[in-house]
JSON list of N, CA and C in Angstrom, two decimals:
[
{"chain": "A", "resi": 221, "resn": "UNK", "atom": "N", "xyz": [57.20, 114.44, 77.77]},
{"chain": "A", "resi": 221, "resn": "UNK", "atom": "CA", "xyz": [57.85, 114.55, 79.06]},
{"chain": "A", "resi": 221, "resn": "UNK", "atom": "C", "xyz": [59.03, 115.50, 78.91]},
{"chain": "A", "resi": 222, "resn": "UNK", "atom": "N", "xyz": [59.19, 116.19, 79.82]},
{"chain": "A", "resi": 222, "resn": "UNK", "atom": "CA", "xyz": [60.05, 117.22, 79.87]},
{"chain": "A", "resi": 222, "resn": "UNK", "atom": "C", "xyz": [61.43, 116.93, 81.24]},
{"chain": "A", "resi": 223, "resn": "UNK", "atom": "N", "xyz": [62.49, 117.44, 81.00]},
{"chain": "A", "resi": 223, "resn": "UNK", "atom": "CA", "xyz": [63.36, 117.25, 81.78]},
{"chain": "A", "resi": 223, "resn": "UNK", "atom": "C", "xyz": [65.36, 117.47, 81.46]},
{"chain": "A", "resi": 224, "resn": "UNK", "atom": "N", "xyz": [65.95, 117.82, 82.27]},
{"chain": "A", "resi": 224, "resn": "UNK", "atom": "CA", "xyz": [67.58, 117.39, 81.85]},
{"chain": "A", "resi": 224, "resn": "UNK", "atom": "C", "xyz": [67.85, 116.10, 81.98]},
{"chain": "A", "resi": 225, "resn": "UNK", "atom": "N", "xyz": [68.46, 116.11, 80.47]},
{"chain": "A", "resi": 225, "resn": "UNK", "atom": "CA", "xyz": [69.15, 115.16, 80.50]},
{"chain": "A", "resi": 225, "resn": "UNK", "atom": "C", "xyz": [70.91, 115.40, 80.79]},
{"chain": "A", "resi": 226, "resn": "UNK", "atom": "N", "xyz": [71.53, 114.48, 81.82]},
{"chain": "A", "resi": 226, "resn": "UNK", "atom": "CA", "xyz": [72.84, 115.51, 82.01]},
{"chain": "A", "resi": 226, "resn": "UNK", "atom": "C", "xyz": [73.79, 114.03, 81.27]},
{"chain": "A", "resi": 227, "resn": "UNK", "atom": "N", "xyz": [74.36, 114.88, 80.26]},
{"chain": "A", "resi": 227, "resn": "UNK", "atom": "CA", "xyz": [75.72, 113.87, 79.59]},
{"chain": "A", "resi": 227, "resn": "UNK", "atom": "C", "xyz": [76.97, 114.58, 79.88]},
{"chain": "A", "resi": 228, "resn": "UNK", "atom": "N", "xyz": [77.40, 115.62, 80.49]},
{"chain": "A", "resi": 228, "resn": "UNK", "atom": "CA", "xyz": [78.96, 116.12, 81.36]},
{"chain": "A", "resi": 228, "resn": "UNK", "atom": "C", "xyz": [78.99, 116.40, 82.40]},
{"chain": "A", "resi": 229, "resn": "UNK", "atom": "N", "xyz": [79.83, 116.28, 83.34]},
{"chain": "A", "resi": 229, "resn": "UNK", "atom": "CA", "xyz": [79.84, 117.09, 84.82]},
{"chain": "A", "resi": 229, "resn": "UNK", "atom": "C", "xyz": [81.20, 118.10, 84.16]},
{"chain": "A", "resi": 230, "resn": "UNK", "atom": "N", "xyz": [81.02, 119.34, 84.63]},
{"chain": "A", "resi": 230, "resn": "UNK", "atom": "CA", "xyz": [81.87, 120.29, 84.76]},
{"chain": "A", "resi": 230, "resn": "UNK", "atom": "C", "xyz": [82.51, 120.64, 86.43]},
{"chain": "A", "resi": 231, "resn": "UNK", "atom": "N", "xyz": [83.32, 120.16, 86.47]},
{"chain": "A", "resi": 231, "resn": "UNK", "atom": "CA", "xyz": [83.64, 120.66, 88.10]},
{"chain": "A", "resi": 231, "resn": "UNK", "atom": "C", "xyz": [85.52, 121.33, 87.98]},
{"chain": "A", "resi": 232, "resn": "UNK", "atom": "N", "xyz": [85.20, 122.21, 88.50]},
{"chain": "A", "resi": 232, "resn": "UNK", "atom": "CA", "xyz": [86.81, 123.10, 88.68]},
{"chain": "A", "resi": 232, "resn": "UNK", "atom": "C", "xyz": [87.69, 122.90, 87.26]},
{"chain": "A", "resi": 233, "resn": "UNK", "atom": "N", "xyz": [87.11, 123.19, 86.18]},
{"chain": "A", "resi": 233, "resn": "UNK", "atom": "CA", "xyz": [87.78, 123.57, 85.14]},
{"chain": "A", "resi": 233, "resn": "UNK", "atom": "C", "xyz": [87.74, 121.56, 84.56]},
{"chain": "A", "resi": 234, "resn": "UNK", "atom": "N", "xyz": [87.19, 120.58, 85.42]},
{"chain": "A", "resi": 234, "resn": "UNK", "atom": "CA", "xyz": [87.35, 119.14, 83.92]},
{"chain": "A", "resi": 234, "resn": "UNK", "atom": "C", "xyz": [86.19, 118.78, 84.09]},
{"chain": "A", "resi": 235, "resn": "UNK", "atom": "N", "xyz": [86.48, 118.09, 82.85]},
{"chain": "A", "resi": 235, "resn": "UNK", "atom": "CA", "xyz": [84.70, 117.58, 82.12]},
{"chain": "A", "resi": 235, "resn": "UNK", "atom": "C", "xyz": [84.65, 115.87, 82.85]},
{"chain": "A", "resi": 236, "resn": "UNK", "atom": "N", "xyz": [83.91, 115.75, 83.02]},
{"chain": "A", "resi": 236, "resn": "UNK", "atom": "CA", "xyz": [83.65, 114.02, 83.49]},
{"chain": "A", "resi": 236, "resn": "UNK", "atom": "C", "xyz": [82.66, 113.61, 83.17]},
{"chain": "A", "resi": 237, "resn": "UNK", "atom": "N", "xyz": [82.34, 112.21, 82.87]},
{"chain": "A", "resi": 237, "resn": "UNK", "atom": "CA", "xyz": [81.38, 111.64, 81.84]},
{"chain": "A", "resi": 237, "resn": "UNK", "atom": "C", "xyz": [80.11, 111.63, 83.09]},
{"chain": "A", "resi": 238, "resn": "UNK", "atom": "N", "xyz": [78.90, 111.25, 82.71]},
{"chain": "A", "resi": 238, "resn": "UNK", "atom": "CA", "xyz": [77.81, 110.98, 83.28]},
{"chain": "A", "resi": 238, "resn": "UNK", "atom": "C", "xyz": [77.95, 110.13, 84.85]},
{"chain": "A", "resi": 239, "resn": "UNK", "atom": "N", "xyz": [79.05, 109.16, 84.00]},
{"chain": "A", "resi": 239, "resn": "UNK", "atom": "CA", "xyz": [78.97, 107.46, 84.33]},
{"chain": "A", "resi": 239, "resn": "UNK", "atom": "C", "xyz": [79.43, 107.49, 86.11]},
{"chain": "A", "resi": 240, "resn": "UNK", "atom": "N", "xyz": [80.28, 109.14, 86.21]},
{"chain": "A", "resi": 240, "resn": "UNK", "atom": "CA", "xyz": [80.99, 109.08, 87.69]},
{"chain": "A", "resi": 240, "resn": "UNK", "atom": "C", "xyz": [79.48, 108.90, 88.95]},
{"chain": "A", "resi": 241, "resn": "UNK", "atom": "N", "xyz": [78.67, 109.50, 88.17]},
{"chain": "A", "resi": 241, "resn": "UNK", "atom": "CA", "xyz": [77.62, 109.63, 89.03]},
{"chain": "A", "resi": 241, "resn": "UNK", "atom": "C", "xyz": [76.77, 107.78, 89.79]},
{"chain": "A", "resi": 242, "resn": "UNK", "atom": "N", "xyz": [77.38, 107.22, 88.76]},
{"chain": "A", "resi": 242, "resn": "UNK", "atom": "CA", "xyz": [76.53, 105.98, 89.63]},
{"chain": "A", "resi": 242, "resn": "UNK", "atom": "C", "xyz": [77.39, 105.21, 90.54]},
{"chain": "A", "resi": 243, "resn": "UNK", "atom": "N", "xyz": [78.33, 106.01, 90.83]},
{"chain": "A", "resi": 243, "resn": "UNK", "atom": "CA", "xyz": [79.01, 105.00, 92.03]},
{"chain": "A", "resi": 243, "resn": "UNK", "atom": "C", "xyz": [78.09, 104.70, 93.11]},
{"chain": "A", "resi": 244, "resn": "UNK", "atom": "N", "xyz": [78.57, 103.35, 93.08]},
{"chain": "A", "resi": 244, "resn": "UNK", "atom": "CA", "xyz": [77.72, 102.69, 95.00]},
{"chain": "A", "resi": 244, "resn": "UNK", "atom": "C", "xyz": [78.76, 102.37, 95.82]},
{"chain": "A", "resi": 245, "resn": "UNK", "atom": "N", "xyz": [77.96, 102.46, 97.32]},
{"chain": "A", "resi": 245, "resn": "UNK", "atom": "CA", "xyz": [78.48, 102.20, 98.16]},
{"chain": "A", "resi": 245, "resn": "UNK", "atom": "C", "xyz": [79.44, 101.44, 98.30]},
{"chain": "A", "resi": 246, "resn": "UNK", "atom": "N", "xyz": [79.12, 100.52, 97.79]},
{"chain": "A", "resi": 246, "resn": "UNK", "atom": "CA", "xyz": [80.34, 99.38, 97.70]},
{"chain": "A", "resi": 246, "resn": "UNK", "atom": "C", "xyz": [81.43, 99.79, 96.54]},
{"chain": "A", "resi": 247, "resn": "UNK", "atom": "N", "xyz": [81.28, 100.24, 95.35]},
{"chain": "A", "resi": 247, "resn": "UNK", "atom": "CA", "xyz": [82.35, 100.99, 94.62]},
{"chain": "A", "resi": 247, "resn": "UNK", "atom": "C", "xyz": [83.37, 101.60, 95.51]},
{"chain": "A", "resi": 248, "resn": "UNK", "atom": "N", "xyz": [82.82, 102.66, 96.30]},
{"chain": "A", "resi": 248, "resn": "UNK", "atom": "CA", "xyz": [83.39, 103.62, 97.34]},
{"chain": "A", "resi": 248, "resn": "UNK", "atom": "C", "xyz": [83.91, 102.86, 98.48]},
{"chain": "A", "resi": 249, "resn": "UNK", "atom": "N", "xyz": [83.91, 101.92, 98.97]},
{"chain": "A", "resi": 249, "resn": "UNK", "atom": "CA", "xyz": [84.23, 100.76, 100.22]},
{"chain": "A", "resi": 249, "resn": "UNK", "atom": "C", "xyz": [85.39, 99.82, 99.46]},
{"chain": "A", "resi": 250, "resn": "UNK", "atom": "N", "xyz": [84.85, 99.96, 98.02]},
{"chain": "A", "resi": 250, "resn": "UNK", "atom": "CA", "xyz": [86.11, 98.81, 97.20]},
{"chain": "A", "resi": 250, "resn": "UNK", "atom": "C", "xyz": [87.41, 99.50, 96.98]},
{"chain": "A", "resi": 251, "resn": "UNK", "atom": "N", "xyz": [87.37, 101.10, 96.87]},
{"chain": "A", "resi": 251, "resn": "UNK", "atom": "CA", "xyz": [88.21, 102.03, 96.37]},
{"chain": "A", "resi": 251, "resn": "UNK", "atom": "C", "xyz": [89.10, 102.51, 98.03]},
{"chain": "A", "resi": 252, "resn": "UNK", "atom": "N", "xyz": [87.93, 102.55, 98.57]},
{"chain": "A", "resi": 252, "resn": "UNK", "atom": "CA", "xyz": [89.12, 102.49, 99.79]},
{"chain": "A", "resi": 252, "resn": "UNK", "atom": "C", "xyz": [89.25, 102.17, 100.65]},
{"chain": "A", "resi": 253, "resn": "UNK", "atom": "N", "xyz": [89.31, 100.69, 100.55]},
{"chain": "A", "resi": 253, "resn": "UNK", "atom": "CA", "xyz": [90.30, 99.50, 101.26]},
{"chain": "A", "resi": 253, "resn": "UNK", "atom": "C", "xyz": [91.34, 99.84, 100.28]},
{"chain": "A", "resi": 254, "resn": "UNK", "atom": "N", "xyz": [91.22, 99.64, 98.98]},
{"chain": "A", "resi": 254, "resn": "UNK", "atom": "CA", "xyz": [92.77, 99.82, 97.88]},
{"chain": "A", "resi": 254, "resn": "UNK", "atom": "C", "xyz": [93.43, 100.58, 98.60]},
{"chain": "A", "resi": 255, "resn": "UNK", "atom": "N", "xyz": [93.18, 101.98, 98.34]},
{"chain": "A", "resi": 255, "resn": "UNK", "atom": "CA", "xyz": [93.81, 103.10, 99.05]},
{"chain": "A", "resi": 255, "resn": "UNK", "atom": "C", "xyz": [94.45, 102.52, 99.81]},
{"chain": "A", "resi": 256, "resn": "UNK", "atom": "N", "xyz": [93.93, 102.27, 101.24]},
{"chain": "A", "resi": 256, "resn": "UNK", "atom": "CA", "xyz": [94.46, 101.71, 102.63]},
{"chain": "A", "resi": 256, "resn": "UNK", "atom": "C", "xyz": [95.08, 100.82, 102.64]},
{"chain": "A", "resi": 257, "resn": "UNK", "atom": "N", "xyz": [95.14, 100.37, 101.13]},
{"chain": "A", "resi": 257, "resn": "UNK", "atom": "CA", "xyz": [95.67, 98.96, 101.46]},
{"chain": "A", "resi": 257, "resn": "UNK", "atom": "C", "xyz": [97.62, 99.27, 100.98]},
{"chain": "A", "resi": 258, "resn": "UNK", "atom": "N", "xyz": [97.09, 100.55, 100.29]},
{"chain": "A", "resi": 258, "resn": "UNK", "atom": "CA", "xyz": [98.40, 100.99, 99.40]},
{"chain": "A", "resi": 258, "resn": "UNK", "atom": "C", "xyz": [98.86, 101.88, 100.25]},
{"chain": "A", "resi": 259, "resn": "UNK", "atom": "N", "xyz": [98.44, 102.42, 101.60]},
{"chain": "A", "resi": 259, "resn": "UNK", "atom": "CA", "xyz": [99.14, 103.36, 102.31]},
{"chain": "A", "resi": 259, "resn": "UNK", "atom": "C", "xyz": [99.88, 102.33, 103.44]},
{"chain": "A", "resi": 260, "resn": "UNK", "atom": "N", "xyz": [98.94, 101.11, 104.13]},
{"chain": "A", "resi": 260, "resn": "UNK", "atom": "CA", "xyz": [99.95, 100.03, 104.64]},
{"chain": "A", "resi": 260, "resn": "UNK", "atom": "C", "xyz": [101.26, 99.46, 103.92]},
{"chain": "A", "resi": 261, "resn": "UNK", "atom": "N", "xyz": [101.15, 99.64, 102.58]},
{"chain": "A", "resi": 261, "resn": "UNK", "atom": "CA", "xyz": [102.25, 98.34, 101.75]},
{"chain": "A", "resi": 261, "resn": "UNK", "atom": "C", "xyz": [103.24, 99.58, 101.69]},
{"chain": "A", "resi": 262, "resn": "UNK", "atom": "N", "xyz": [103.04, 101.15, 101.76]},
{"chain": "A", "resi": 262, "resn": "UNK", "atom": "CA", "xyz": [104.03, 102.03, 101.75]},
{"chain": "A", "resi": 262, "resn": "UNK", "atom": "C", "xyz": [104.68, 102.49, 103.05]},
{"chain": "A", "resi": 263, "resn": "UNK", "atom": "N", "xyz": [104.17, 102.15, 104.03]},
{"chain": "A", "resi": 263, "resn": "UNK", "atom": "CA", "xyz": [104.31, 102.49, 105.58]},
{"chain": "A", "resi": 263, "resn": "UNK", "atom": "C", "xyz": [105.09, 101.68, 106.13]},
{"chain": "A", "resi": 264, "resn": "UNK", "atom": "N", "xyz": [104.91, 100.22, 105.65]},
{"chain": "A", "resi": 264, "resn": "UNK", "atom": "CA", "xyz": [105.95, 99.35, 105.90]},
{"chain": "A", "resi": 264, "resn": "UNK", "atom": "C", "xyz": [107.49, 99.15, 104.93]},
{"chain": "A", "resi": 265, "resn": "UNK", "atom": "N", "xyz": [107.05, 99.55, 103.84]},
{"chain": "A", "resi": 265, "resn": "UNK", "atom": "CA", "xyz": [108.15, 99.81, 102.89]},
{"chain": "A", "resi": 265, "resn": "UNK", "atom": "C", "xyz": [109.32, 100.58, 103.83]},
{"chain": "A", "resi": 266, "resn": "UNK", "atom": "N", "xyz": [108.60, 101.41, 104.41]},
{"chain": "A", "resi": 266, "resn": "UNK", "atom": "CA", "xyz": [109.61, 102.69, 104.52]},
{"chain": "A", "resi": 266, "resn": "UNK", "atom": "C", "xyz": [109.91, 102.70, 106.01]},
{"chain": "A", "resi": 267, "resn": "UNK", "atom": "N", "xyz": [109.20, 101.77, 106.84]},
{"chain": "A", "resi": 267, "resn": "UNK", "atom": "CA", "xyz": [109.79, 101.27, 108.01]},
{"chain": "A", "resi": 267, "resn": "UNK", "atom": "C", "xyz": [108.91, 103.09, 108.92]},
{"chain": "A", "resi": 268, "resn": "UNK", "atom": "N", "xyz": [107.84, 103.12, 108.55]},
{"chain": "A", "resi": 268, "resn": "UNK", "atom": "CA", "xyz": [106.87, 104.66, 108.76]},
{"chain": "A", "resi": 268, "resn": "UNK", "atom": "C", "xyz": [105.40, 103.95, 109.40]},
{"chain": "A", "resi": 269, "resn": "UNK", "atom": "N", "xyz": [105.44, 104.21, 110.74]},
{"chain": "A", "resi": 269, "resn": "UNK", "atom": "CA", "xyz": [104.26, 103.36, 111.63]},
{"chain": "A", "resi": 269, "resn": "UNK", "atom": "C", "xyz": [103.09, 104.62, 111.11]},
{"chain": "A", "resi": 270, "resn": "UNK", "atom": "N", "xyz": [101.95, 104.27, 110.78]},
{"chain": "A", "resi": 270, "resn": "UNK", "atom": "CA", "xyz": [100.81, 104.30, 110.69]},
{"chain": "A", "resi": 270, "resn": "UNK", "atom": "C", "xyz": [99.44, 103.45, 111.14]},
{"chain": "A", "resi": 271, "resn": "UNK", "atom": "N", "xyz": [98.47, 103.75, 111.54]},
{"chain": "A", "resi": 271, "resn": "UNK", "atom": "CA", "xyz": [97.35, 103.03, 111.62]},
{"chain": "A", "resi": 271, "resn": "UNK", "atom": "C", "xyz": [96.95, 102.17, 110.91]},
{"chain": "A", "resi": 272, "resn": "UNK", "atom": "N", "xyz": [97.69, 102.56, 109.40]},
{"chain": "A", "resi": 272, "resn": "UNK", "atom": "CA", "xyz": [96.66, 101.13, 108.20]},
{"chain": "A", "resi": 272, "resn": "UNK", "atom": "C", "xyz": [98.18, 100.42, 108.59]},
{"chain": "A", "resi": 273, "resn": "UNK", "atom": "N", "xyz": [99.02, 100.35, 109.18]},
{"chain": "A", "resi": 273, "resn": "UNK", "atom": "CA", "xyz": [100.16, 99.43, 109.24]},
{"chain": "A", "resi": 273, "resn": "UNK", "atom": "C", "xyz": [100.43, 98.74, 110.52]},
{"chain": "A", "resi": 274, "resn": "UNK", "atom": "N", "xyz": [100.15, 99.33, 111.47]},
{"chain": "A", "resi": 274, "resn": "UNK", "atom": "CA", "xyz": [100.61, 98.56, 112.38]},
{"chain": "A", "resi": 274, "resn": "UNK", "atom": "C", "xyz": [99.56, 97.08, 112.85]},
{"chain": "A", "resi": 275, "resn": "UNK", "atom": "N", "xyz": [98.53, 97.03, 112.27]},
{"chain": "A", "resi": 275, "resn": "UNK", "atom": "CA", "xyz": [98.33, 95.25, 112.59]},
{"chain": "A", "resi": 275, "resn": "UNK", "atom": "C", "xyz": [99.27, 94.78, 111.68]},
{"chain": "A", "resi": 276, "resn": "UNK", "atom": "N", "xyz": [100.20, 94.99, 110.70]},
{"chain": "A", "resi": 276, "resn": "UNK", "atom": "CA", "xyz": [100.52, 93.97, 109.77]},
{"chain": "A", "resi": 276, "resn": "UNK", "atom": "C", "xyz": [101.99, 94.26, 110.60]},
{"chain": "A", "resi": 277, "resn": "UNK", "atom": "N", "xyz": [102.78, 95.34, 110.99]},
{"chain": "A", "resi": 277, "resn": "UNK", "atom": "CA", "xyz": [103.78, 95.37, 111.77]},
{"chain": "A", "resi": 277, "resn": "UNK", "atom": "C", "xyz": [103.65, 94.32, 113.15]},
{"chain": "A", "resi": 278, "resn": "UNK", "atom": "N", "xyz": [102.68, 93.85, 113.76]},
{"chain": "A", "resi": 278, "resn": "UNK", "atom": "CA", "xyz": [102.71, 93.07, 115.25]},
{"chain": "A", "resi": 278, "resn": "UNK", "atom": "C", "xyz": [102.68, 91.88, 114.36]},
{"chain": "A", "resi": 279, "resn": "UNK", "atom": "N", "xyz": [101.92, 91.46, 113.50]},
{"chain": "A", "resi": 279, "resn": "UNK", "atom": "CA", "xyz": [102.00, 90.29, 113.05]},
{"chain": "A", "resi": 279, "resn": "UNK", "atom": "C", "xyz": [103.20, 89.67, 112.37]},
{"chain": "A", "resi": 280, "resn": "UNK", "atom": "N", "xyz": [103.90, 90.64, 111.50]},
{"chain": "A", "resi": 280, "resn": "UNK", "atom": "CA", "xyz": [105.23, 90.16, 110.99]},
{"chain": "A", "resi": 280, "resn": "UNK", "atom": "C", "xyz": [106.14, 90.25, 112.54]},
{"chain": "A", "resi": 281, "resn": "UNK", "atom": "N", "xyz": [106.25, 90.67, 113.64]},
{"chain": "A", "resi": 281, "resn": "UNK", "atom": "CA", "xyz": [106.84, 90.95, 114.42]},
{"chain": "A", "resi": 281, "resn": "UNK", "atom": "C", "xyz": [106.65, 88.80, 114.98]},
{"chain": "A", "resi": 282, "resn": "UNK", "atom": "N", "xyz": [105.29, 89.20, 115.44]},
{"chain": "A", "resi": 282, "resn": "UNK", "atom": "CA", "xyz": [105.36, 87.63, 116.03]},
{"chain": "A", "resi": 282, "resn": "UNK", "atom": "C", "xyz": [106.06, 86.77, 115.30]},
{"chain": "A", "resi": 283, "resn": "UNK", "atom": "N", "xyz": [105.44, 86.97, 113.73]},
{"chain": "A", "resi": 283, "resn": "UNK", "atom": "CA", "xyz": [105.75, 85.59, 113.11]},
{"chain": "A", "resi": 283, "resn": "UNK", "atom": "C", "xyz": [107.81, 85.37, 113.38]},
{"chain": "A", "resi": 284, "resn": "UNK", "atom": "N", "xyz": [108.32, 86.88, 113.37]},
{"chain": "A", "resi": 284, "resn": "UNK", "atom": "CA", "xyz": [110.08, 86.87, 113.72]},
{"chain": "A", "resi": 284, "resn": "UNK", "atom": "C", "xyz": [110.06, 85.78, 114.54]},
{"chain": "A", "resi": 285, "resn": "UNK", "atom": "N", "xyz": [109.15, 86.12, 116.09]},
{"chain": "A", "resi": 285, "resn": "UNK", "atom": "CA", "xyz": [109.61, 85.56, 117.16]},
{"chain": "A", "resi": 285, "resn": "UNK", "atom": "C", "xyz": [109.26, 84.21, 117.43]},
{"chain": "A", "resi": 286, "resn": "UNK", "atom": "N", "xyz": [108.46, 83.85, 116.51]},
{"chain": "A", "resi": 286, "resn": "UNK", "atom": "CA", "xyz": [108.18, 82.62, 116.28]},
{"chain": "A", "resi": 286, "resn": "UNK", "atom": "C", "xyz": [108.86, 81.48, 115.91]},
{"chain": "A", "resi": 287, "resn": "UNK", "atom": "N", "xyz": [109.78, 82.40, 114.48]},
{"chain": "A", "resi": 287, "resn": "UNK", "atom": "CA", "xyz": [110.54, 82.01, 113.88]},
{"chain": "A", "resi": 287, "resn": "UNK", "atom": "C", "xyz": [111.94, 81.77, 114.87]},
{"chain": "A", "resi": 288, "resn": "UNK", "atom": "N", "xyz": [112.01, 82.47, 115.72]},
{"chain": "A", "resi": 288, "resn": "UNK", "atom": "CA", "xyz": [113.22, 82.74, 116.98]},
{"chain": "A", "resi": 288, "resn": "UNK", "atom": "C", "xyz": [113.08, 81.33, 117.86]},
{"chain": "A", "resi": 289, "resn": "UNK", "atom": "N", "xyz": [111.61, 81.13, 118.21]},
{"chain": "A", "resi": 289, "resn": "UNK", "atom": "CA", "xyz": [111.23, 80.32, 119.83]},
{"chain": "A", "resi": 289, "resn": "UNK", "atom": "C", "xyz": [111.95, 79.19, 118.42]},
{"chain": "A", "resi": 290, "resn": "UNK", "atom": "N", "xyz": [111.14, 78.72, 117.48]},
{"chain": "A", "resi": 290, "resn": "UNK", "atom": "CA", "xyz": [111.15, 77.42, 116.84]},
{"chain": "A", "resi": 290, "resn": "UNK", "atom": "C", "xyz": [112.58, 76.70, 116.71]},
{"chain": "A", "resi": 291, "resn": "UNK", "atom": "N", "xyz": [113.46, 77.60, 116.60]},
{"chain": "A", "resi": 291, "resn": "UNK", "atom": "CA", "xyz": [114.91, 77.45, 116.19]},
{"chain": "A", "resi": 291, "resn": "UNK", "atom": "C", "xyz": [115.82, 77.24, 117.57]},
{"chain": "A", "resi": 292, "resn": "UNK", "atom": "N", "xyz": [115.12, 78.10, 118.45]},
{"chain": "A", "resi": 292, "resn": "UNK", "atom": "CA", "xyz": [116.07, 77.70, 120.07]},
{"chain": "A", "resi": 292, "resn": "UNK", "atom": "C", "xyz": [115.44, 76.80, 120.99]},
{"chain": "A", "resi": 293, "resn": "UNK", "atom": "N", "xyz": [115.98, 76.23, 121.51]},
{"chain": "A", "resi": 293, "resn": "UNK", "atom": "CA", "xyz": [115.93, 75.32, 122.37]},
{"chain": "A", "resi": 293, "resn": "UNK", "atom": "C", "xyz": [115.50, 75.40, 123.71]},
{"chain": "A", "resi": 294, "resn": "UNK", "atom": "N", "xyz": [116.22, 76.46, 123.83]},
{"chain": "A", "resi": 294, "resn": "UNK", "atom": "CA", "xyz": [115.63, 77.13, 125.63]},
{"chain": "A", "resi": 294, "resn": "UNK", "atom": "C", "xyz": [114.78, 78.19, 125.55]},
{"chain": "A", "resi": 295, "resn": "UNK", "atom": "N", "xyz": [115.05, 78.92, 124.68]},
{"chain": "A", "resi": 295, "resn": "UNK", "atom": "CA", "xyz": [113.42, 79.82, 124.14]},
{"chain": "A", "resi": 295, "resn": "UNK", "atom": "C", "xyz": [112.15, 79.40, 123.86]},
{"chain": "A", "resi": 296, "resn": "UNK", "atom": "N", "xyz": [111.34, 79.78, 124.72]},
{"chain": "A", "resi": 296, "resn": "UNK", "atom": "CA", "xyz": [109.69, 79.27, 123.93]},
{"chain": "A", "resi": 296, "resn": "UNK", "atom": "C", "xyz": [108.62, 80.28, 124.48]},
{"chain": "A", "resi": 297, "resn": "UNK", "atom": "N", "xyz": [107.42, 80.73, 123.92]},
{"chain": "A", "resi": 297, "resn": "UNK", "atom": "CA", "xyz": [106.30, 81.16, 124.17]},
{"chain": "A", "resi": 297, "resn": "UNK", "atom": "C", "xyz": [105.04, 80.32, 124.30]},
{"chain": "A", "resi": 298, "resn": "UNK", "atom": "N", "xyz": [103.83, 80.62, 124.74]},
{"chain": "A", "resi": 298, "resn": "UNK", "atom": "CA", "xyz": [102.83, 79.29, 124.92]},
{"chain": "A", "resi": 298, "resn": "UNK", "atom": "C", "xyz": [102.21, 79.73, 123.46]},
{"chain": "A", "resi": 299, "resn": "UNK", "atom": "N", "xyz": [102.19, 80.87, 122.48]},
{"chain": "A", "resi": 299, "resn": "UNK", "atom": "CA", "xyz": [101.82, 80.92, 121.69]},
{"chain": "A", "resi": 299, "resn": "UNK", "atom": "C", "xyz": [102.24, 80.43, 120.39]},
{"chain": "A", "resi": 300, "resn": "UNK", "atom": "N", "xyz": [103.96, 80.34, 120.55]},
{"chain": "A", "resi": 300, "resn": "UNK", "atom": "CA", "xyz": [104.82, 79.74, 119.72]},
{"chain": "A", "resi": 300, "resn": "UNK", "atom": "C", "xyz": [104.48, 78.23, 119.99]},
{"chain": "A", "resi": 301, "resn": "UNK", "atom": "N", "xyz": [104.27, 77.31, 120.78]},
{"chain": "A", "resi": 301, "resn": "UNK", "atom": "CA", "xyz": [104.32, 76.04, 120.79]},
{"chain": "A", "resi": 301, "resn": "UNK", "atom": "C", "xyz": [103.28, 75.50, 119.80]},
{"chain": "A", "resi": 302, "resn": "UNK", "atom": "N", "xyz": [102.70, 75.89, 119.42]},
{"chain": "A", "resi": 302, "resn": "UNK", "atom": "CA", "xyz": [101.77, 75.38, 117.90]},
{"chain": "A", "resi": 302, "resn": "UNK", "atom": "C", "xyz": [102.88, 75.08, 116.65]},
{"chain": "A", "resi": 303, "resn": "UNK", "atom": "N", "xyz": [103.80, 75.68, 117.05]},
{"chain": "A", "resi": 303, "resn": "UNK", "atom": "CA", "xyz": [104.83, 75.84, 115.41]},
{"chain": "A", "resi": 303, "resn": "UNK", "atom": "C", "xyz": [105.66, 75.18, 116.11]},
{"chain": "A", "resi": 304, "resn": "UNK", "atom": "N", "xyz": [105.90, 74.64, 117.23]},
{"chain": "A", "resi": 304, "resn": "UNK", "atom": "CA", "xyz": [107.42, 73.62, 117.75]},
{"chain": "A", "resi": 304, "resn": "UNK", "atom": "C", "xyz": [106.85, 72.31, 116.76]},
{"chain": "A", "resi": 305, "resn": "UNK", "atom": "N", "xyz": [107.84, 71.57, 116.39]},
{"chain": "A", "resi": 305, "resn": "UNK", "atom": "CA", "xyz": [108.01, 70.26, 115.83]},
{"chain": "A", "resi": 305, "resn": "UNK", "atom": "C", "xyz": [108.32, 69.51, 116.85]}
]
C-alpha cells in the first residue's frame, strides 16, 4: 500500500505535531466557551460592556437590588419577594 504519511504541519514559518489535526467539534466548542468565558471575566473586571458580559452585568445588577429591596422596608419588587424573610 502506498500513501503519505504526514508526521509535521509546516504553516507560516512553525512546525506542529500531527496531533493538531484531530480536533473535534466539541474540542473547538470546549475552547471557545473558555475564550468567552475569559473575555466576560475581563469585561467586567474593567467595568467594559461587551456581549459575552452583559448577561452576567443584569444579573449581578438584580442580585444589588435585591440585596437593596431585602434590607428596606418600604422598598420591594414582586421579583425580590422570594428573598424577603
Amino acid at each position: 500500500e502506498y500513501g503519505l504519511i504526514i508526521k509535521e504541519i509546516y504553516d507560516n514559518g512553525s512546525m506542529f505535531d500531527v496531533k493538531v489535526l484531530d480536533l473535534t467539534d466539541d474540542d473547538l466548542a470546549a475552547r471557545f466557551g473558555a475564550a468567552l468565558g475569559q473575555v466576560a471575566a475581563l469585561s467586567l473586571a474593567i467595568n467594559y460592556p461587551t456581549l459575552a458580559s452583559v448577561p452576567h452585568s443584569i444579573a449581578n445588577t438584580f442580585k444589588m437590588l435585591v440585596a437593596i429591596a431585602v434590607e428596606c422596608e418600604g422598598y420591594s419588587f414582586e421579583k425580590a419577594e422570594p428573598f424577603k424573610l
